[in-house]
PDB file of C-alpha atoms and ligand atoms in Angstrom:
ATOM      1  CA  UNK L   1      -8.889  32.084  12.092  1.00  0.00           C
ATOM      2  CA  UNK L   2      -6.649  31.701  14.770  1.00  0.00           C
ATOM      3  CA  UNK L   3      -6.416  28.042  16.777  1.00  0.00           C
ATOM      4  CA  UNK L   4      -3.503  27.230  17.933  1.00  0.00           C
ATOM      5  CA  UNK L   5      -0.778  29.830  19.795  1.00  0.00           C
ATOM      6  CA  UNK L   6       3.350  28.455  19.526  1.00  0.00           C
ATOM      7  CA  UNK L   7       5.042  30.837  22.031  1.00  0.00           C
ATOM      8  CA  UNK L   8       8.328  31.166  23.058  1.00  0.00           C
ATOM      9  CA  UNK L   9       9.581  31.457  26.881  1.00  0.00           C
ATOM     10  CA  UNK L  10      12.405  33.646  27.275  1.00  0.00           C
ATOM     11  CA  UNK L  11      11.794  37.285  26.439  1.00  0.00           C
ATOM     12  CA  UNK L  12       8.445  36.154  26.405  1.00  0.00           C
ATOM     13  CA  UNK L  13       5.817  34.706  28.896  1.00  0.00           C
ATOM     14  CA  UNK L  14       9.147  34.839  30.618  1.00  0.00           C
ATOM     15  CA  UNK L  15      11.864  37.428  31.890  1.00  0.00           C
ATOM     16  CA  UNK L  16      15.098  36.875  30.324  1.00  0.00           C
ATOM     17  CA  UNK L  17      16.944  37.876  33.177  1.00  0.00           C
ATOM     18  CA  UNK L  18      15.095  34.782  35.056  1.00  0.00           C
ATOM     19  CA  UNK L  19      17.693  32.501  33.029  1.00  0.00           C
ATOM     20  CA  UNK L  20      20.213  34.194  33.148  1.00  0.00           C
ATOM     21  CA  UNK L  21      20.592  35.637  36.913  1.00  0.00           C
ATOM     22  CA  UNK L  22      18.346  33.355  38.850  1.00  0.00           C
ATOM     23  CA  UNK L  23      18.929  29.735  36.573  1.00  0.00           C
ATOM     24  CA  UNK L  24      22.169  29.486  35.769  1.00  0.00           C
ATOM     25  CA  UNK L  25      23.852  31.177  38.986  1.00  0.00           C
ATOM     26  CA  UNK L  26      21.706  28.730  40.549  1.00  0.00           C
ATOM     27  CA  UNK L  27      23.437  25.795  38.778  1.00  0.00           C
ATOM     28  CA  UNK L  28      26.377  26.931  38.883  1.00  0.00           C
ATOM     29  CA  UNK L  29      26.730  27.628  42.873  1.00  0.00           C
ATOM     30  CA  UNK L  30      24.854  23.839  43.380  1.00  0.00           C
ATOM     31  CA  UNK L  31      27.281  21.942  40.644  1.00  0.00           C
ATOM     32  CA  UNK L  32      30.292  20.893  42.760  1.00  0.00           C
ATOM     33  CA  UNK L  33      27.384  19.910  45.964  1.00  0.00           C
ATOM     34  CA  UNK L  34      25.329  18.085  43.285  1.00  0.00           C
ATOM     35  CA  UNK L  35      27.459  16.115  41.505  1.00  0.00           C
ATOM     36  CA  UNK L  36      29.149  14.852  44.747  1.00  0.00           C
ATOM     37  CA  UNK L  37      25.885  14.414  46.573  1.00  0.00           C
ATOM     38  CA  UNK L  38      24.493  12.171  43.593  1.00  0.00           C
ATOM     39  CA  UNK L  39      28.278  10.570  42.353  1.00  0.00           C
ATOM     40  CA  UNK L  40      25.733   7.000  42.857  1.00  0.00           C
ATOM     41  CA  UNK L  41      23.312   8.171  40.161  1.00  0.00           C
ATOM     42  CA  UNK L  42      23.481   6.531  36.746  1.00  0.00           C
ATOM     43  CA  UNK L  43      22.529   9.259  34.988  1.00  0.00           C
ATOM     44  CA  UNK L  44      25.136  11.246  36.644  1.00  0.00           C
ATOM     45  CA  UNK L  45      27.884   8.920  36.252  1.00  0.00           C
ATOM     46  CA  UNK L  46      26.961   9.281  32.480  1.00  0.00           C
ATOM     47  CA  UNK L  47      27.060  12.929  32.216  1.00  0.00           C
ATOM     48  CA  UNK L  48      30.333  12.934  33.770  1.00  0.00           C
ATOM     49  CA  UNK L  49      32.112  10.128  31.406  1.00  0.00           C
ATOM     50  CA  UNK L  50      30.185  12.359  28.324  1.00  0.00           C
ATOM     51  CA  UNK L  51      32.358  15.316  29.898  1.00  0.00           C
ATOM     52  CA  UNK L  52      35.368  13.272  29.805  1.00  0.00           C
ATOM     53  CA  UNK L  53      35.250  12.542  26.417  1.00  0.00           C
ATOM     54  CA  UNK L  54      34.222  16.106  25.506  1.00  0.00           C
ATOM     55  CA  UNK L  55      37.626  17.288  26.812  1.00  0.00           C
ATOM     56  CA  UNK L  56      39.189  14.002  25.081  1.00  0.00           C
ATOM     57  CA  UNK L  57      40.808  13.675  28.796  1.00  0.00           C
ATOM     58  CA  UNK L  58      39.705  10.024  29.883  1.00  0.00           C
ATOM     59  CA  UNK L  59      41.591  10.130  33.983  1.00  0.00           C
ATOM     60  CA  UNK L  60      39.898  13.911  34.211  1.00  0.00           C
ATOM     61  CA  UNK L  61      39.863  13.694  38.264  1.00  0.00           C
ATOM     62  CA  UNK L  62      36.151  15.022  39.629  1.00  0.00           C
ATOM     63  CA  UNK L  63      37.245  18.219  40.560  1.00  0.00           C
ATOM     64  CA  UNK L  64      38.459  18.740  37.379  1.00  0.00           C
ATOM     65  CA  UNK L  65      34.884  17.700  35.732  1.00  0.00           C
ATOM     66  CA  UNK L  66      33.007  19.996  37.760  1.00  0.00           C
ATOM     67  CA  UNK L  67      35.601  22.898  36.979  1.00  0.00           C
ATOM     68  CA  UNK L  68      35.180  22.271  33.428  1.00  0.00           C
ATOM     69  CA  UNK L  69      31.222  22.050  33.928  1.00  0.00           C
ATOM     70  CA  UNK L  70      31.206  25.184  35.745  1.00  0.00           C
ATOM     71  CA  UNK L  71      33.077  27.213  33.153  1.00  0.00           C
ATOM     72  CA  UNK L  72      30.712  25.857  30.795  1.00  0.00           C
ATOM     73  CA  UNK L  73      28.220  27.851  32.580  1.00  0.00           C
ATOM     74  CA  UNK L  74      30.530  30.919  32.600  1.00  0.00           C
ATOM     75  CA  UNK L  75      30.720  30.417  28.609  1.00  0.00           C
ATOM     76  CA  UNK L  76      27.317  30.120  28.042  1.00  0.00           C
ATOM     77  CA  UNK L  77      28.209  26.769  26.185  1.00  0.00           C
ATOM     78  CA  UNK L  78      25.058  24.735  24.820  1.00  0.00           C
ATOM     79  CA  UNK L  79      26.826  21.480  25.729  1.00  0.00           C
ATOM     80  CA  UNK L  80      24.914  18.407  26.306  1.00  0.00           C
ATOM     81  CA  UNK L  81      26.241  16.733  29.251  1.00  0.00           C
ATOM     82  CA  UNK L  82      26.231  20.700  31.036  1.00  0.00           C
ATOM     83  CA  UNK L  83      22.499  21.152  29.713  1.00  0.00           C
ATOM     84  CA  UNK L  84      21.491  17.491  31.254  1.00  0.00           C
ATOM     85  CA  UNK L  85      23.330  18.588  34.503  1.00  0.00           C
ATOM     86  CA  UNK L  86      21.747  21.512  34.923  1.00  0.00           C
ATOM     87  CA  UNK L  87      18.349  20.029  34.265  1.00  0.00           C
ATOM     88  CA  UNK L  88      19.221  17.617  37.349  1.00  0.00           C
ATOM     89  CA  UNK L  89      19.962  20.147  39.550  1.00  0.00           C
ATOM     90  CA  UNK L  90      16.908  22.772  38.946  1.00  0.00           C
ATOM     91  CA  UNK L  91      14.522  19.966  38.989  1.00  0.00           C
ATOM     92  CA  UNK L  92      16.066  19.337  42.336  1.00  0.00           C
ATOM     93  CA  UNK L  93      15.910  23.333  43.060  1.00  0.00           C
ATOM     94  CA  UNK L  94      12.585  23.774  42.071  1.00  0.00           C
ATOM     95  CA  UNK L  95      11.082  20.312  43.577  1.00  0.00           C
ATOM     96  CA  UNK L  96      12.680  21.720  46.725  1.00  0.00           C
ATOM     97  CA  UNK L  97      11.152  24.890  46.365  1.00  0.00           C
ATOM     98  CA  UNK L  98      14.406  26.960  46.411  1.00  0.00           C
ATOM     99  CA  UNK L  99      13.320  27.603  43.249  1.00  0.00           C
ATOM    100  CA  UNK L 100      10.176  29.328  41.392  1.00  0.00           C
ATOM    101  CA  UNK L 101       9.331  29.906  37.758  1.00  0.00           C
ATOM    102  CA  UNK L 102       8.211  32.964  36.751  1.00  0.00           C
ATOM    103  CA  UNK L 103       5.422  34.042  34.380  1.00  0.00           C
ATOM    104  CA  UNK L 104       4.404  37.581  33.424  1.00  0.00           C
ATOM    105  CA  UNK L 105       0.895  38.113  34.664  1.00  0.00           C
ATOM    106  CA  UNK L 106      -0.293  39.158  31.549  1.00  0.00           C
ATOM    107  CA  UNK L 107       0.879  36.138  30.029  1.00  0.00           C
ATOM    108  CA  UNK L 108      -0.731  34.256  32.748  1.00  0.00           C
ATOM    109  CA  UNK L 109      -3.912  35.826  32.216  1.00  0.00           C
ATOM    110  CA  UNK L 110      -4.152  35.909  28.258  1.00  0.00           C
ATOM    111  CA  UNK L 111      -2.766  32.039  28.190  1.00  0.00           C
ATOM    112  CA  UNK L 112      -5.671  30.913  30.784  1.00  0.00           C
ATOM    113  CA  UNK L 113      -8.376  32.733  28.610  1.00  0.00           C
ATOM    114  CA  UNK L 114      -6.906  30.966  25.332  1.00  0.00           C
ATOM    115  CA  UNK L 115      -7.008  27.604  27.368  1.00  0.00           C
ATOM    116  CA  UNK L 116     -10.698  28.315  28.022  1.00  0.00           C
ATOM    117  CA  UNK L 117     -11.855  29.628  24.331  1.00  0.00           C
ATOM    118  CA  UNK L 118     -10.607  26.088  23.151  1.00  0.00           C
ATOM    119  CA  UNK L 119      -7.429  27.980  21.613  1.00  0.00           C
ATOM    120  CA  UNK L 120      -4.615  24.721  21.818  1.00  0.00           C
ATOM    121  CA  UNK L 121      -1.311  26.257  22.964  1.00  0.00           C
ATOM    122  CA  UNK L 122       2.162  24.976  22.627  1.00  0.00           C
ATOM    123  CA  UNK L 123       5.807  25.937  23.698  1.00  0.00           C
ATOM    124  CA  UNK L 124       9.112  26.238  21.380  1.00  0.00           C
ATOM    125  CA  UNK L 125      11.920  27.567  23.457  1.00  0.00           C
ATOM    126  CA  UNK L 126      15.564  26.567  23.329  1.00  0.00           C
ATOM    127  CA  UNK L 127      15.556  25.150  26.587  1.00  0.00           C
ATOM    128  CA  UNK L 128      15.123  21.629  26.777  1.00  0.00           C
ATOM    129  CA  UNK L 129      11.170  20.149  27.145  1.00  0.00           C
ATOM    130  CA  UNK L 130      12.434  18.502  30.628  1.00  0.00           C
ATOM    131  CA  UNK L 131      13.305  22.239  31.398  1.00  0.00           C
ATOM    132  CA  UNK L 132      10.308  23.820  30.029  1.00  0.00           C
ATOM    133  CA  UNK L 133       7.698  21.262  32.028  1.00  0.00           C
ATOM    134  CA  UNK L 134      10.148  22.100  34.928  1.00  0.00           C
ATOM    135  CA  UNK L 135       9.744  25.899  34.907  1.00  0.00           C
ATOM    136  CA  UNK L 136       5.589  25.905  34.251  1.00  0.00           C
ATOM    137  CA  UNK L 137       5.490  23.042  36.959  1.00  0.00           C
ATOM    138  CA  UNK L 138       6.360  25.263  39.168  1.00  0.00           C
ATOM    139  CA  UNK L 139       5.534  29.359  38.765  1.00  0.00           C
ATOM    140  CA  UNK L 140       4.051  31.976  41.008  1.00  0.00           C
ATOM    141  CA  UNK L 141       0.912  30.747  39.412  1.00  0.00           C
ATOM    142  CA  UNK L 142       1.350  27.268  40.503  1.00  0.00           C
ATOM    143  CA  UNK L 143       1.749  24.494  37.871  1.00  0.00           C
ATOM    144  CA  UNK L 144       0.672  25.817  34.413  1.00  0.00           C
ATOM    145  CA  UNK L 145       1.324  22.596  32.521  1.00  0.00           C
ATOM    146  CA  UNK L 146      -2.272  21.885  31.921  1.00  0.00           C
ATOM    147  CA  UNK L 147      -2.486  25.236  29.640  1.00  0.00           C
ATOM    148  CA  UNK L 148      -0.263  23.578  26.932  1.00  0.00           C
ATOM    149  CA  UNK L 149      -1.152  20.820  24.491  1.00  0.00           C
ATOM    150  CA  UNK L 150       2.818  20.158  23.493  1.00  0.00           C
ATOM    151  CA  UNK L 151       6.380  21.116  23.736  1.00  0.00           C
ATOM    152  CA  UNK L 152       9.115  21.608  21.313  1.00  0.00           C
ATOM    153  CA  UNK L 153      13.069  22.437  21.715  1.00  0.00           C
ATOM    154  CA  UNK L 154      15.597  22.755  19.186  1.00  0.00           C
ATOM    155  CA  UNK L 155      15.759  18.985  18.514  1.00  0.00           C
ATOM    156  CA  UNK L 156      12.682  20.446  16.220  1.00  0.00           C
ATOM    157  CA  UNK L 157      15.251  22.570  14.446  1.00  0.00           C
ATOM    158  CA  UNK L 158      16.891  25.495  15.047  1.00  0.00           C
ATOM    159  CA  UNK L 159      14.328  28.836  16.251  1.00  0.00           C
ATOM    160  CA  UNK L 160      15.689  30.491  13.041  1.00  0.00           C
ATOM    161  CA  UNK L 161      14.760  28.351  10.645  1.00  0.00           C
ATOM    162  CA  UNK L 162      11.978  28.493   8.740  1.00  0.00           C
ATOM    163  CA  UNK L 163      11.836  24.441   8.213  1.00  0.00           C
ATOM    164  CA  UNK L 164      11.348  24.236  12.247  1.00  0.00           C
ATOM    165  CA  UNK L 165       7.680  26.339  11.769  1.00  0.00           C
ATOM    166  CA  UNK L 166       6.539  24.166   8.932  1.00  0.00           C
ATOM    167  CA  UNK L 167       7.240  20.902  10.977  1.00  0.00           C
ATOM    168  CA  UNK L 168       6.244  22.085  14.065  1.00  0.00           C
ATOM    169  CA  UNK L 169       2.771  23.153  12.105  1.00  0.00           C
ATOM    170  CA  UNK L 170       2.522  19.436  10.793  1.00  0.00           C
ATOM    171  CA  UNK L 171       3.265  17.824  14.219  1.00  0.00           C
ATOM    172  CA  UNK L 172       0.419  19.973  15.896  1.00  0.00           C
ATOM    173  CA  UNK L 173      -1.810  19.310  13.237  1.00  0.00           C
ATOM    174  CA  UNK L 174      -2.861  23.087  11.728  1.00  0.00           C
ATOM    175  CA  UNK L 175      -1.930  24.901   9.032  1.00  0.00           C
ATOM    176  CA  UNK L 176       0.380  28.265   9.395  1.00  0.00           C
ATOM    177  CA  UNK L 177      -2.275  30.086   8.975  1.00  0.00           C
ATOM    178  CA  UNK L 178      -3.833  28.724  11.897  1.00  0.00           C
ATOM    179  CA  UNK L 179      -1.562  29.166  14.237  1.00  0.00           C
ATOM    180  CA  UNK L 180      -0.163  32.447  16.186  1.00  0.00           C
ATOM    181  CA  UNK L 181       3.770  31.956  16.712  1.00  0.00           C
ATOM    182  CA  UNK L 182       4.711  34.786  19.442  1.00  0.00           C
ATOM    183  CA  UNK L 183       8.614  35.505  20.188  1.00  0.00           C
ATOM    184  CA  UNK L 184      10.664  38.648  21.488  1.00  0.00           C
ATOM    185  CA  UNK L 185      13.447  37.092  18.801  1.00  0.00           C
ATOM    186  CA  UNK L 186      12.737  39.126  15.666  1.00  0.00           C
ATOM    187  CA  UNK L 187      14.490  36.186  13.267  1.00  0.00           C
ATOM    188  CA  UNK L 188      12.360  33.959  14.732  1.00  0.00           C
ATOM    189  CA  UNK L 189       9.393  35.985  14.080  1.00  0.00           C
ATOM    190  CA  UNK L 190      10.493  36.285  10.817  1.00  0.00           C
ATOM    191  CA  UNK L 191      11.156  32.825   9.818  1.00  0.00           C
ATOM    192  CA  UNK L 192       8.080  31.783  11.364  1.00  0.00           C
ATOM    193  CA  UNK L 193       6.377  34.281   9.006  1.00  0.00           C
ATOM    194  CA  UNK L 194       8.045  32.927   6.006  1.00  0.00           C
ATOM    195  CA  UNK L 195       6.938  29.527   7.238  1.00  0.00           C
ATOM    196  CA  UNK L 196       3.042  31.425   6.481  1.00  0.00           C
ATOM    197  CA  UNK L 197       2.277  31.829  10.622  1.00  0.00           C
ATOM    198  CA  UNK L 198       0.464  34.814  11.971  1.00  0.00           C
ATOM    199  CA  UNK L 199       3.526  36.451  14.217  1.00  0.00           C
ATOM    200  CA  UNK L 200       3.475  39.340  16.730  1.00  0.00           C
ATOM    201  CA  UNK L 201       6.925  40.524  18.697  1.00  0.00           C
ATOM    202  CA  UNK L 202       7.035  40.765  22.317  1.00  0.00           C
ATOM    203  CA  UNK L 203       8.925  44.007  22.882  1.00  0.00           C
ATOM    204  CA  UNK L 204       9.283  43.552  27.247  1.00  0.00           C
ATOM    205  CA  UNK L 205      10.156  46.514  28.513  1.00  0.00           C
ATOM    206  CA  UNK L 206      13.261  45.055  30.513  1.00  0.00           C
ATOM    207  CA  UNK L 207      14.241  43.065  27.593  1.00  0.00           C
ATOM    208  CA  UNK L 208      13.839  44.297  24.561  1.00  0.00           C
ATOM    209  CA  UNK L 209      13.640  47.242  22.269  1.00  0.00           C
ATOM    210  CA  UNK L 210      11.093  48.508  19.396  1.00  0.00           C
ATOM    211  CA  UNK L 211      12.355  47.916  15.981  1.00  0.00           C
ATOM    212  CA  UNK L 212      11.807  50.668  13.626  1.00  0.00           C
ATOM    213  CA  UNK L 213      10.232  49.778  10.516  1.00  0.00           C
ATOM    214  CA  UNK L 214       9.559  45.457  11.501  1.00  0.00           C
ATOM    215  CA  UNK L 215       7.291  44.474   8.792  1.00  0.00           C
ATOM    216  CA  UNK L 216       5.304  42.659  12.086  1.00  0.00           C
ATOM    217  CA  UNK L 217       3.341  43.776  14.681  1.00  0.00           C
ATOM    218  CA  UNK L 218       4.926  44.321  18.203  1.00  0.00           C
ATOM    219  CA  UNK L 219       3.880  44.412  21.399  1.00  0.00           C
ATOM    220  CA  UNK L 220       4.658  44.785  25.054  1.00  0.00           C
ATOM    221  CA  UNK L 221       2.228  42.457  26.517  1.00  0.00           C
ATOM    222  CA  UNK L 222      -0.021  39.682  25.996  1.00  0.00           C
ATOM    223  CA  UNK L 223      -3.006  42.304  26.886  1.00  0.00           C
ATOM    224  CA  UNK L 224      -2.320  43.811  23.336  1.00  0.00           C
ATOM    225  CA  UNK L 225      -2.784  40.596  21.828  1.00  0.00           C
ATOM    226  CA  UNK L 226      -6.542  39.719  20.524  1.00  0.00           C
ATOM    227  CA  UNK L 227      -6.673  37.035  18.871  1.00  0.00           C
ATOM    228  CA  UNK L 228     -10.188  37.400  17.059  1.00  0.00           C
ATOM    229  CA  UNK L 229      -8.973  40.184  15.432  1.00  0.00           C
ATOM    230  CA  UNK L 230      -6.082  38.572  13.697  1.00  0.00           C
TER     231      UNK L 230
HETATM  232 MG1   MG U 301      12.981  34.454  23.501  1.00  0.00          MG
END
């Protein structure tokens, strides 16, 4: 019996295109404005010595520190001082309202009735927590943070690994076979599998593709999804 749903964002509940074309052009168009406009913030004089060393280039100027950040963004780079940067300025974006998450509306709709069947529901996504609380805080549904009992990035483990579902399963308190892992990644779905979770692939339209043969089930949308019959 299912009692507990782990679901991924991106691909997901989520558009991936949300990250990619509204998120990080966002960030990237606000970085040199940002870091300027907040040069008196600890936390931002910290990211920007952590860039330094990065480059191993101690009298980096400013405008060379936000070049280097933005290119980051270009690269796609999972850097940490970039990754705490951006979470500065979308929290600022969204809090200002230039900026909305989005959820799919069937996701909205099958996450609410979970909520209210006593179904405890958590998020692993490879955005950081801060980022995840940031996006549901602030959706075209309003703030959906009450719907989720716990968060989890990849300081869990990597989203491929099988030994991230097993500790994940042990933080939360059920066994695999408990608990309902949904992702549009298919390794993930299949290490969470191996880890002994019930899995089912988002396949979003926009997104994502059917695989032929996947030993799992796979969906388009949370309406397909019922989770007595699992
Ligand atoms: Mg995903």
């Amino acid at each position: 019996m299912i009692k507990a749903v782990l679901t991924d964002i991106e691909g997901t509940t989520t558009p991936i295109s949300f990250v990619k074309d509204v998120l990080f052009p966002y960030s990237y168009e606000k970085m040199e404005e940002f870091v300027k406009n907040n040069l008196q913030n600890p936390q931002v004089q910290k990211i920007i010595e952590d860039v330094k060393k990065e480059i191993n280039k101690s009298d980096a100027s400013l405008e060379e520190v936000i070049e280097i950040l933005k290119s980051w963004i270009v690269e796609d780079k999972k850097i940490t001082p970039l990754k705490e940067l951006q979470g500065l300025i979308w929290e600022e974006g969204y809090k200002s309202g230039k900026l909305q998450g989005f959820v799919y509306p069937d996701a909205y709709n099958k996450l609410k009735e979970w909520f209210c069947s006593g179904i405890k529901i958590f998020i692993y996504s490879s955005g950081s927590v801060k980022a995840q609380k940031l996006l549901f805080s602030y959706t075209n549904y309003g703030d959906l943070n009450y719907l989720f009992s716990g968060y989890f990035d990849t300081n869990i483990g990597n989203k491929k690994d099988k030994q991230s579902y097993v500790k994940i399963a042990k933080e939360i308190g059920f066994n695999p076979s408990e608990i309902l892992f949904l992702s549009d990644n298919s390794d993930e779905i299949i290490a969470a599998a191996s880890a002994g979770y019930n899995v089912i692939r988002l396949v979003r339209p926009l997104d994502a593709e059917y695989i032929d043969n996947f030993p799992y089930k796979q969906v388009e949308s949370f309406d397909e999804i019922e989770i007595g019959r699992l």
